[in-house]
Tab-separated table of C-alpha atoms in Angstrom:
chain	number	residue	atom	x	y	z
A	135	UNK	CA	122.479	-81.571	107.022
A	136	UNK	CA	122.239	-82.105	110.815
A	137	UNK	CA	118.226	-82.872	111.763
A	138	UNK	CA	119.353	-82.483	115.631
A	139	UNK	CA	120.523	-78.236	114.279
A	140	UNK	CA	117.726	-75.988	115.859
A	141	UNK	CA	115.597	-74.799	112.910
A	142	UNK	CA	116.859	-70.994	112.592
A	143	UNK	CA	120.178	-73.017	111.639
A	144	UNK	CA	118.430	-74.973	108.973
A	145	UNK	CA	116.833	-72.447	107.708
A	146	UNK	CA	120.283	-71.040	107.161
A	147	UNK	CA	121.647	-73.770	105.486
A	148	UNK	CA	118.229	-74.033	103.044
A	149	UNK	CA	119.160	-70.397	101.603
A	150	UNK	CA	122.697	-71.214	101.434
A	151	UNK	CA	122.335	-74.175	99.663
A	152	UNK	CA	119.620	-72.614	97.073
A	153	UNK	CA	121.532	-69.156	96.783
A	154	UNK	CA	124.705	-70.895	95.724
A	155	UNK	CA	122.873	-73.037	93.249
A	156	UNK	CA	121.085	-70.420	91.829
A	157	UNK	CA	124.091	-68.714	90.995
A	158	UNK	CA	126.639	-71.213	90.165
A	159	UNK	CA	124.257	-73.887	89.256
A	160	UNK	CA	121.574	-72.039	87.028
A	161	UNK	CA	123.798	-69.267	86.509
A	162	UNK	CA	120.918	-66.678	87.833
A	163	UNK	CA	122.266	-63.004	89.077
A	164	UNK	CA	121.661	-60.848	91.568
A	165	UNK	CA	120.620	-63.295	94.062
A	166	UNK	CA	119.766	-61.759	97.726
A	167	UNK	CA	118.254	-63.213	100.226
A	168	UNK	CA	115.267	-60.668	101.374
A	169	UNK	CA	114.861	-58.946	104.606
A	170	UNK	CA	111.182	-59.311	105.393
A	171	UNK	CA	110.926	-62.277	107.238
A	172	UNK	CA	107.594	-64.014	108.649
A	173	UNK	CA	107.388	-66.378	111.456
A	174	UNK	CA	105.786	-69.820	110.764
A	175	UNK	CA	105.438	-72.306	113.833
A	176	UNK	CA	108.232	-70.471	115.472
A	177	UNK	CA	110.598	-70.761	112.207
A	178	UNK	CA	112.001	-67.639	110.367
A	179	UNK	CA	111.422	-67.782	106.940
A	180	UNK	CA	112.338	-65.551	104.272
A	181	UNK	CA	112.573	-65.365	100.447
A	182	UNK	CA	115.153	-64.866	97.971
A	183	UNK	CA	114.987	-62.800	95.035
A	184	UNK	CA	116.944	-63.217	91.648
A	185	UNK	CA	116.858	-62.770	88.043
A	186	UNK	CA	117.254	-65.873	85.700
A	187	UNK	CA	119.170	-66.395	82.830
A	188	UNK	CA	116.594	-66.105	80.332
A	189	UNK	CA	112.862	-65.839	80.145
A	190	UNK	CA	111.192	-68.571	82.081
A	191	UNK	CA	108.148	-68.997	80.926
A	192	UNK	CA	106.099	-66.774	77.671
A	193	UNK	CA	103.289	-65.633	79.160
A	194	UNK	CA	105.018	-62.795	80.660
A	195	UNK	CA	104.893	-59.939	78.809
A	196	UNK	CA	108.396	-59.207	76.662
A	197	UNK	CA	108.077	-55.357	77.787
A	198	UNK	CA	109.022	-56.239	81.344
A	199	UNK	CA	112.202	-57.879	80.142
A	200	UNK	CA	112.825	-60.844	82.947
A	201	UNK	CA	111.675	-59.982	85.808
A	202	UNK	CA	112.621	-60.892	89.435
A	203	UNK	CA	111.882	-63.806	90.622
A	204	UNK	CA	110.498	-64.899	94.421
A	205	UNK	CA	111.979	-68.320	95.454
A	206	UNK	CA	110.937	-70.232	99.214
A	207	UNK	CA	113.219	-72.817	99.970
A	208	UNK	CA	111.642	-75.834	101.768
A	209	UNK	CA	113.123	-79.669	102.577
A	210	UNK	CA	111.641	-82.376	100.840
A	211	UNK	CA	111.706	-84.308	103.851
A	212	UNK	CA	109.224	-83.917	106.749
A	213	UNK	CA	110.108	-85.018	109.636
A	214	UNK	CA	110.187	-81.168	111.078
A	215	UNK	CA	107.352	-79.385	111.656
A	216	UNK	CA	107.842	-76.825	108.476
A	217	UNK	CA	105.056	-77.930	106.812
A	218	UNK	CA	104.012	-76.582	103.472
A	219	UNK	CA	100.348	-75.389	104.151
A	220	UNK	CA	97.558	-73.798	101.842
A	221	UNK	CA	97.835	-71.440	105.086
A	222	UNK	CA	101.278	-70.345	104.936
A	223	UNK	CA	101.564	-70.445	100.879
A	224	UNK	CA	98.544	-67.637	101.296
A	225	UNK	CA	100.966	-65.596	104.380
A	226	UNK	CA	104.074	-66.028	101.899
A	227	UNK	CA	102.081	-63.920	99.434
A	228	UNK	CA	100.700	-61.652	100.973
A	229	UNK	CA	103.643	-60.653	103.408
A	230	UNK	CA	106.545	-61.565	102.054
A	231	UNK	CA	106.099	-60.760	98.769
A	232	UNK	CA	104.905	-57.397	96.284
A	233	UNK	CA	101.156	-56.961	96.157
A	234	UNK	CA	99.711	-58.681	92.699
A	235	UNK	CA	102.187	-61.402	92.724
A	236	UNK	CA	101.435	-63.889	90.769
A	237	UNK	CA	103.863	-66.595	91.123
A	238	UNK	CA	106.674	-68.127	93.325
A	239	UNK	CA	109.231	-70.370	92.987
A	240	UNK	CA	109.485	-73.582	95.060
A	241	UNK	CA	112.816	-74.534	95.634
A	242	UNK	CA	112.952	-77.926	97.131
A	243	UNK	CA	116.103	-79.525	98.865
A	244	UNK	CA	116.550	-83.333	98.788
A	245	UNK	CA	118.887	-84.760	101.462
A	246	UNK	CA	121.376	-85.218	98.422
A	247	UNK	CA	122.060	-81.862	98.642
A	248	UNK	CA	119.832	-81.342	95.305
A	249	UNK	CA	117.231	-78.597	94.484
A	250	UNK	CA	114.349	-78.864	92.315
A	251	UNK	CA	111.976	-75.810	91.431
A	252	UNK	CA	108.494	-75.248	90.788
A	253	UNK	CA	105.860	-72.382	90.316
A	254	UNK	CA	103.186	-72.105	92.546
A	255	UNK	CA	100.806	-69.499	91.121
A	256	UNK	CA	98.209	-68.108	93.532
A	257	UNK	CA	95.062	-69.053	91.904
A	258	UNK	CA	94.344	-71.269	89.147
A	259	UNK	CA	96.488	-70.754	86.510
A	260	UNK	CA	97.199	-71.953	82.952
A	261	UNK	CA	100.652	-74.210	81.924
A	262	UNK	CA	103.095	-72.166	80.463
A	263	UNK	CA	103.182	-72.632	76.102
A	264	UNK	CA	106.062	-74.679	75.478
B	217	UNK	CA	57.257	-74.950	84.420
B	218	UNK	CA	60.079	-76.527	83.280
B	219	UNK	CA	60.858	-79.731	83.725
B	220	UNK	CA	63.482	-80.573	86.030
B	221	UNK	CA	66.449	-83.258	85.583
B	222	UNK	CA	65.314	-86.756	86.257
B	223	UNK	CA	68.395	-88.503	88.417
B	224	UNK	CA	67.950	-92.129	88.723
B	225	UNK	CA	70.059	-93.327	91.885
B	226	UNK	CA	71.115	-96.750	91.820
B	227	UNK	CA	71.417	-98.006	95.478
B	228	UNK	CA	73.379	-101.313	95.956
B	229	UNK	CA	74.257	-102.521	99.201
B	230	UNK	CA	72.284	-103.680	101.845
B	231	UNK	CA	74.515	-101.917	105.349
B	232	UNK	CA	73.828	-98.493	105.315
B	233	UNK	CA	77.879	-98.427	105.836
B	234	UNK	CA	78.413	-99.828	102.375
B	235	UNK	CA	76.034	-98.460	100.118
B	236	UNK	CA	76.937	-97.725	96.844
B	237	UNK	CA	74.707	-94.954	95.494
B	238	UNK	CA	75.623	-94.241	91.151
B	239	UNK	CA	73.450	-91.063	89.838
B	240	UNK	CA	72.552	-91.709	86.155
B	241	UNK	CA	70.306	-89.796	83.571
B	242	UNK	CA	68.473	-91.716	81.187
B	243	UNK	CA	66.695	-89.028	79.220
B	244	UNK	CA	68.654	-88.275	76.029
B	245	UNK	CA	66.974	-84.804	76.287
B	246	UNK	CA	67.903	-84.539	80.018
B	247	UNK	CA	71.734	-85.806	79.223
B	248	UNK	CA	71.455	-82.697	76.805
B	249	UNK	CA	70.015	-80.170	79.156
B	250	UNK	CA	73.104	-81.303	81.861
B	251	UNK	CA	75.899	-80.959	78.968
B	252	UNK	CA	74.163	-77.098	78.515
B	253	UNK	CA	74.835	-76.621	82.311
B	254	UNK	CA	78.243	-78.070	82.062
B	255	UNK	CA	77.911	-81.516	83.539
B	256	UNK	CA	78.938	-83.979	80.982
B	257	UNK	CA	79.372	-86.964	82.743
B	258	UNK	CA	80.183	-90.756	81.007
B	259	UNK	CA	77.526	-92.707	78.523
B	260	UNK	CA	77.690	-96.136	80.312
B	261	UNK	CA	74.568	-98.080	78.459
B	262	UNK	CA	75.511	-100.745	75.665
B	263	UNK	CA	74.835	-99.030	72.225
B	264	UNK	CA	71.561	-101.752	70.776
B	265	UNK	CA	72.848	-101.507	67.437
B	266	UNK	CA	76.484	-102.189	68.238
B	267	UNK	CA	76.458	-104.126	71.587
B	268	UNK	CA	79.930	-105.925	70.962
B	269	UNK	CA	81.956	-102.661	71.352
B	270	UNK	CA	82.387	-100.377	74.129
B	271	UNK	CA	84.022	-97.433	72.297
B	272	UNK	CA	80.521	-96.235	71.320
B	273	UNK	CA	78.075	-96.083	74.691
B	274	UNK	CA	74.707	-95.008	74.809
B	275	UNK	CA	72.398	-93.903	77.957
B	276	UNK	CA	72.478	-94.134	80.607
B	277	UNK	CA	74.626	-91.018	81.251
B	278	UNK	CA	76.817	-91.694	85.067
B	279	UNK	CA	77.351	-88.726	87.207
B	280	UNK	CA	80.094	-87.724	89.198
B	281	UNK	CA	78.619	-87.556	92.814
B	282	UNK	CA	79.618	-84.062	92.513
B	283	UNK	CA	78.118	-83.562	89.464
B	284	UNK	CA	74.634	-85.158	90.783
B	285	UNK	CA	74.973	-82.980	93.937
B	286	UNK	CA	75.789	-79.466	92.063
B	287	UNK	CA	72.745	-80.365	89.517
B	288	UNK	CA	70.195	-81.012	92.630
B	289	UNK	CA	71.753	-77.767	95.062
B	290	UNK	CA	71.098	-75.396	91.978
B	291	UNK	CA	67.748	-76.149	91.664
B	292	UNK	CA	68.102	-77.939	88.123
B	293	UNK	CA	67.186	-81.812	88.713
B	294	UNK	CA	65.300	-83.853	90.906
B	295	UNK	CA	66.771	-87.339	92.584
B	296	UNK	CA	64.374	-90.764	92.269
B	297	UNK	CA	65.427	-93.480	93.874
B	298	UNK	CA	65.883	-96.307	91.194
B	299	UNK	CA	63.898	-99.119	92.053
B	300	UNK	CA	65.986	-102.733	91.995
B	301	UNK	CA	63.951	-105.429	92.678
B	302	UNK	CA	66.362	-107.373	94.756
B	303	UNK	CA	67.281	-104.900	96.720
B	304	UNK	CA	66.524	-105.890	100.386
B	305	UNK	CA	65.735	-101.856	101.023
B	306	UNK	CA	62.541	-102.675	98.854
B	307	UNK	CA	61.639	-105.360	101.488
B	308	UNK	CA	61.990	-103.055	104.037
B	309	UNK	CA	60.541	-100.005	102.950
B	310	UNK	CA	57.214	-102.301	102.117
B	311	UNK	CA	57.377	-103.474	106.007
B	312	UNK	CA	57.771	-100.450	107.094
B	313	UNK	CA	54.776	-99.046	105.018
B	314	UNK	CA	52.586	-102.247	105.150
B	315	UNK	CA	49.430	-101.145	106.976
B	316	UNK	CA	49.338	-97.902	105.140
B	317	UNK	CA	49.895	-99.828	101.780
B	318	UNK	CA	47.184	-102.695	102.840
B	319	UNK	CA	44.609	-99.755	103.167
B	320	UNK	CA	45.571	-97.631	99.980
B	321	UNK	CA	45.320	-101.362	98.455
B	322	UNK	CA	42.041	-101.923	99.511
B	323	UNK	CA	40.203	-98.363	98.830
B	324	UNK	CA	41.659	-99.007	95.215
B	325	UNK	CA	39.498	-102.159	94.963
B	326	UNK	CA	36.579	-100.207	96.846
B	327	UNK	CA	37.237	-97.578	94.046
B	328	UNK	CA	37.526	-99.842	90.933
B	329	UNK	CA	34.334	-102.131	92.179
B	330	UNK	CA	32.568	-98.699	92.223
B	331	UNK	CA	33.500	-97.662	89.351
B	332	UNK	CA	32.878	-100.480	87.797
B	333	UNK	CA	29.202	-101.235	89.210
B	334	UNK	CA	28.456	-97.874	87.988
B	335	UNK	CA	29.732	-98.581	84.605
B	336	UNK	CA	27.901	-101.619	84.754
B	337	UNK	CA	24.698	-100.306	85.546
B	338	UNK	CA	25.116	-97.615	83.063
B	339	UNK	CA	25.349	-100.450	80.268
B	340	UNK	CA	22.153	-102.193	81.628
B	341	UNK	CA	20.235	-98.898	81.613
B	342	UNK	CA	21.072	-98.160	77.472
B	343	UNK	CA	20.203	-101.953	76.638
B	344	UNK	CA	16.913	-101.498	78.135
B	345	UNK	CA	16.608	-98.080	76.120
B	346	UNK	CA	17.422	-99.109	73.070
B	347	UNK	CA	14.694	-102.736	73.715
B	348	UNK	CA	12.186	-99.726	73.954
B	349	UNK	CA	11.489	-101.261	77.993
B	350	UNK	CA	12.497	-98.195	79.102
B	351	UNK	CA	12.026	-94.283	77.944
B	352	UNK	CA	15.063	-92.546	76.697
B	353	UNK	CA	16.811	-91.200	79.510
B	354	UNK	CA	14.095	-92.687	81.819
B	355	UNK	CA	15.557	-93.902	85.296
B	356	UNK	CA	16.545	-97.336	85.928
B	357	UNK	CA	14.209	-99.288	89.169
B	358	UNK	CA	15.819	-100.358	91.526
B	359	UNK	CA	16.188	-104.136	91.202
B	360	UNK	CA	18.199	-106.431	93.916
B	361	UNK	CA	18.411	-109.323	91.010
B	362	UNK	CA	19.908	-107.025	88.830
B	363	UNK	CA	22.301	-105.457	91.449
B	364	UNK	CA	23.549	-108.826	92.715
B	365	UNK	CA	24.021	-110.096	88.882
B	366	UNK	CA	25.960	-107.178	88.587
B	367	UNK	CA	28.129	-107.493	91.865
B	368	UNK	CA	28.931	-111.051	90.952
B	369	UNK	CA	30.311	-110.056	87.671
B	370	UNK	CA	32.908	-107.687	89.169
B	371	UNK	CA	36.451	-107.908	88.215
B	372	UNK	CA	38.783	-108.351	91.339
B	373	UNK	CA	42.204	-107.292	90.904
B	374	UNK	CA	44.103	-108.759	93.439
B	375	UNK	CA	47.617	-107.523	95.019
B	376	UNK	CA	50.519	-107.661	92.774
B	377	UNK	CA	53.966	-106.519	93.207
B	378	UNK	CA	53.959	-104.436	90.515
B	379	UNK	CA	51.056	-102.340	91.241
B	380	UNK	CA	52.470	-102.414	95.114
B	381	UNK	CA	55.645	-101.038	93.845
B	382	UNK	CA	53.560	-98.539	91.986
B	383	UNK	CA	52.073	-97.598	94.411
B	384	UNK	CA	54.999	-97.244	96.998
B	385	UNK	CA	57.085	-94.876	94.284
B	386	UNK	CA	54.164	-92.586	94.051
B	387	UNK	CA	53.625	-92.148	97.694
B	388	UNK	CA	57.823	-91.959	98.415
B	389	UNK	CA	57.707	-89.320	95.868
B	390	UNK	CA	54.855	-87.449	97.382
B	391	UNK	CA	56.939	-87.261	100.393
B	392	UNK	CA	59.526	-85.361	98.438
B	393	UNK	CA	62.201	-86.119	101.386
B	394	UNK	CA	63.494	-88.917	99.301
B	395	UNK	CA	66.010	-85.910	97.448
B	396	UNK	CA	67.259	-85.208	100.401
B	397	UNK	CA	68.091	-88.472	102.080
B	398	UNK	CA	69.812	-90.070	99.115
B	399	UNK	CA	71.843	-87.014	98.515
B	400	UNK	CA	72.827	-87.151	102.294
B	401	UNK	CA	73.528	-90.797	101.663
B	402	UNK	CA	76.149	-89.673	98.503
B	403	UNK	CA	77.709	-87.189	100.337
B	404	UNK	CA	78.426	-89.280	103.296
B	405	UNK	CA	79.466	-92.420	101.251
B	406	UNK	CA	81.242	-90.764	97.845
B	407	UNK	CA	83.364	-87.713	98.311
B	408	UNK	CA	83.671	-84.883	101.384
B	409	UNK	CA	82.151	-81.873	102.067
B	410	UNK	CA	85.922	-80.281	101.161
B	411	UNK	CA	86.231	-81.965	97.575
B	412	UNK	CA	82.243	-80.784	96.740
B	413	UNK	CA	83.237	-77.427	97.888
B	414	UNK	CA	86.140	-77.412	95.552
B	415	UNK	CA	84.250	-78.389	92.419
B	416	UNK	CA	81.485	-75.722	93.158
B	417	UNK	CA	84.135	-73.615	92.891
B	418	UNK	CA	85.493	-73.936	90.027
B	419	UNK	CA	82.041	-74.179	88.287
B	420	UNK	CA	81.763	-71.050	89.359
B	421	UNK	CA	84.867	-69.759	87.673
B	422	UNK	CA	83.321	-71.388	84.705
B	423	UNK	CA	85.664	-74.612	84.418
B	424	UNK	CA	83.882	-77.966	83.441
B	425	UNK	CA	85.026	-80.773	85.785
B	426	UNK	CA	85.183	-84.697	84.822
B	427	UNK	CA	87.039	-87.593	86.811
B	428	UNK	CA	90.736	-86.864	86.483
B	429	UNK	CA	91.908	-89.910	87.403
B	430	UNK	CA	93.486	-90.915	84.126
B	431	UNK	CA	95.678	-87.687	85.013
B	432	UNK	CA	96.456	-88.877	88.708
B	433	UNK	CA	93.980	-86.358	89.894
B	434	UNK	CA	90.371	-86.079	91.892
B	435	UNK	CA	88.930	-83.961	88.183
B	436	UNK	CA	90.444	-82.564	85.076
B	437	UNK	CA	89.154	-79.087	84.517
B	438	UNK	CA	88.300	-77.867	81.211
B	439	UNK	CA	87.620	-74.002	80.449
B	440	UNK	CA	84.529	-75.062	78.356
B	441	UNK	CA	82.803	-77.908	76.649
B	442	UNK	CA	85.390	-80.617	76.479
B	443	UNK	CA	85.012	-80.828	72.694
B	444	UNK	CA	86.113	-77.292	72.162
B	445	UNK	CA	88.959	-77.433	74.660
B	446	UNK	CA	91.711	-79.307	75.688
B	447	UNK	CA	91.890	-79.537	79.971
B	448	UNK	CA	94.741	-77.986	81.225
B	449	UNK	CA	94.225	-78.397	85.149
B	450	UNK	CA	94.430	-81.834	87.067
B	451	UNK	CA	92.666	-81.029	90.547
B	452	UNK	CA	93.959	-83.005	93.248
B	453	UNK	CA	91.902	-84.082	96.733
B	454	UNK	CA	91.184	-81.581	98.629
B	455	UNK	CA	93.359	-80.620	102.132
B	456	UNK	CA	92.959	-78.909	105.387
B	457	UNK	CA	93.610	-75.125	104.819
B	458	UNK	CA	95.236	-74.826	108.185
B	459	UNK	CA	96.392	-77.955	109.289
B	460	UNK	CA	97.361	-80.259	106.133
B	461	UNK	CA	101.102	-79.739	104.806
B	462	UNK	CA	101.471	-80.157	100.846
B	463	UNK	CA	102.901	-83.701	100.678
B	464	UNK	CA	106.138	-82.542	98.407
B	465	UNK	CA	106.922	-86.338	96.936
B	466	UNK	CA	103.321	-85.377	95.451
B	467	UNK	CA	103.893	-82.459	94.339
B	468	UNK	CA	106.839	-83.493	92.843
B	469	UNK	CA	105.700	-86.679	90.585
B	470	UNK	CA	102.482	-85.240	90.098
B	471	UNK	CA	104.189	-81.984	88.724
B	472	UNK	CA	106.146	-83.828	86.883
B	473	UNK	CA	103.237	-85.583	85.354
B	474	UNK	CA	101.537	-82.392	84.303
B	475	UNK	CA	104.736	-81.459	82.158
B	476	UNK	CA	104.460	-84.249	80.388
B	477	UNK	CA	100.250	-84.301	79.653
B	478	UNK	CA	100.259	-80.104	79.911
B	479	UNK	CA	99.001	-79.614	82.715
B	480	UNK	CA	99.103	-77.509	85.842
B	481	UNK	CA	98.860	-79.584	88.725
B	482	UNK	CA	96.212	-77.290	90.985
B	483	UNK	CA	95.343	-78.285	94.966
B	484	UNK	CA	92.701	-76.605	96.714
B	485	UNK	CA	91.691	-76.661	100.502
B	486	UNK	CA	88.662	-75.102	101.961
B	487	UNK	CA	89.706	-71.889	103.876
B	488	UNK	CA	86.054	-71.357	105.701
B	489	UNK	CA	82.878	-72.948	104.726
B	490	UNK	CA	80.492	-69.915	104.844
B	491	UNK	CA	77.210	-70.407	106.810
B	492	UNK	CA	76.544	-73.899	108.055
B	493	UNK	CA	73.794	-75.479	106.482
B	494	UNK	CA	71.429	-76.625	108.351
B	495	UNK	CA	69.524	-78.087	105.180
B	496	UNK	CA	70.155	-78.976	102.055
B	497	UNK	CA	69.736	-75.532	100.457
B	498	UNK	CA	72.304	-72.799	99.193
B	499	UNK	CA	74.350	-71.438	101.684
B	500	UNK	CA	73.867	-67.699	102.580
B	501	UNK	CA	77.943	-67.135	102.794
B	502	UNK	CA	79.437	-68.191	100.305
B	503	UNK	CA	82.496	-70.740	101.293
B	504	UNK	CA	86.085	-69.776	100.208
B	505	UNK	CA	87.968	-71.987	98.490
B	506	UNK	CA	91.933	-71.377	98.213
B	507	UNK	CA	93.793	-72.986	95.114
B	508	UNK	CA	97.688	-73.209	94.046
B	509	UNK	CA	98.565	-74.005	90.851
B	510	UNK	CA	101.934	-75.696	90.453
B	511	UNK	CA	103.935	-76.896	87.615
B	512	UNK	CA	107.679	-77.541	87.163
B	513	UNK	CA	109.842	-74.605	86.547
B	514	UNK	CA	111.682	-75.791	83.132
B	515	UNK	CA	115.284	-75.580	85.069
B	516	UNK	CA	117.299	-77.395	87.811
């Protein structure tokens, strides 16, 4: 990853990187990367959608099946100005994805080229039953 | 009228940049009436009948600041100021209120000598009766002798520091401003505004809050009484809404954490603070308080 590429670019290369993983890596399907796109400090950013192999977590209902799942790729390091506010968590809810979301997934690059993934629920939530 | 909650604030430190200020409750039936309301706090007093163990504690019950601050803003407990002897603030606070404490010293004496001459005189006036040298409720004469006998014999209580201390708590409390300057004083020295805002919050959403930091957290919240439920939210310090980033190496160990002790791993920032207050009284808006609760997603 080049930290001197202007930020569009990198924002590129973050949904690259986490669309090919998702699919190759954790074996997820029908990955896109959404249209809607929301502009944060003069950075595009946009979500991907996807389904997972199997369920995620049980407190979704089994009637839905597994759903579709929002992931925002960030960088774990921070020497750019995307910063991951309370602020723009809030935007990336309410405009980029469906009304009465609950959750998104993180996905976090490392320099290494690796991704790790978390839930953010909007609100305060209970952990998942194991 | 209902009694409020006594708080007892022990102040230690003599700067007023490095005070320490630590609410406690030392009524059992007070520690009771604050568990009710969802403050449980930590017994920190020596148990008498086992003092060489500290898995069994007795009162005094210590407060979060928070805690202290959310039981005084909703109207439930009042805030003393718990007198240490060696505290150098005692020194000044009798400086400052010497002249006035001289004089309420002094008509005390005028009082008791008073009250005691008339006591006194009473006495004289049923001996005489019941001699038969006077008529039953016949009026005493007037007799210098017997009036400077009787002046002579008066008991003089002279100035002591524990009836000035007395003395100084009563008229402190009169004043009533004493709440509000120590609770200014916890604010400014414990916590911030933001991390208040955050617990009032989720009282409010009916979580009970205690010191999380055996979770790496500000509070663990608890949907209930902590002896009915297990906590299942470690709260971390509040950030800027706007302007503060998520620190992701945080997230990420903290997250990781909360797998392990099932947990969600919740941050909160304040995204306005309602009306300002200008006192120490509710606020008319109510602030809004924005929380994310994050835990790890069971793949990659």
């Amino acid at each position: 990853m080049d930290p001197c590429s202007s930020d569009g670019d990198d924002r590129l290369y973050l949904e690259e990187l986490v669309e090919k993983s998702l699919i190759h890596l954790q074996l997820w399907k029908d990955v896109v990367v959404e249209d809607k796109l929301v502009v944060w400090k003069g950075v595009p950013v946009r979500l991907l959608t996807g389904c997972p192999p199997h369920v995620l977590s049980h407190d979704e209902k089994p009637a839905d099946g597994i759903g579709r799942e929002y992931i925002l790729p960030v960088n774990m390091t921070q020497y750019k100005e995307e910063q991951v506010t309370l602020a723009f968590l809030d935007i990336v809810f309410s405009e980029l994805c469906a009304k009465d979301t609950k959750r998104i997934i993180l996905a976090i690059v490392n320099t290494d080229g690796t991704v790790v993934f978390y839930f953010v629920y909007n609100g305060v939530h209970k952990p998942k039953r194991n | 009228m209902v009694n409020k909650i006594r708080i007892s604030v022990v102040v230690q430190g003599t700067d007023a940049s490095d005070l320490v200020l630590t609410p406690l409750i030392f009524k059992l039936e007070d520690v009771e009436r604050a568990r009710k309301l969802g403050v449980c706090g930590i017994l920190a007093g020596t148990l008498p009948t086992a003092a060489q163990q500290n898995m069994f504690l007795s009162v005094p019950l210590k407060l979060m600041a928070e805690e202290a601050i959310w039981l005084f803003l909703s109207g439930h407990a009042e805030v003393v100021h718990l007198r240490s002897p060696t505290s150098s603030l005692i020194g000044n606070l009798i400086k400052e209120n010497l002249e006035s404490l001289q004089a309420a010293n002094e008509s005390k004496l005028q009082e008791s000598f008073r009250l005691q001459r008339q006591f006194k005189v009473e006495q004289h006036r049923l001996k005489l009766e019941s001699l038969g040298r006077l008529p039953p409720g016949g009026e005493l004469p007037h007799d210098p002798q017997i009036d400077s006998l009787i002046d002579s014999s008066l008991f003089v209580e002279t100035a002591n520091s524990s009836s000035i201390l007395s003395k100084l708590s009563s008229k402190q409390q009169q004043d009533g401003c004493i709440d509000a300057q120590i609770i200014n004083c916890m604010i400014a020295n414990y916590s911030n505004w933001d991390n208040y805002l955050l617990y009032q919050s989720l009282r409010e959403n009916g979580y009970v809050l205690s010191p999380g930091a055996r979770f790496g957290g500000l509070y663990i919240a608890y949907p209930g009484d902590p002896l009915r439920y297990h906590s299942h939210i470690t709260v971390q310090p509040a950030i800027d809404y706007y302007k503060e980033g998520i620190d992701l190496t945080l997230l990420t160990s903290g997250a990781r954490l909360g797998t392990s002790v099932k947990k969600m791993w919740v941050i909160g920032g304040v995204k306005n603070y309602g009306t300002k207050q200008e006192e120490l009284r509710k606020p008319k808006a109510p602030a809004d308080v924005s929380f994310f609760s994050i835990e790890w997603a069971g793949f990659g």
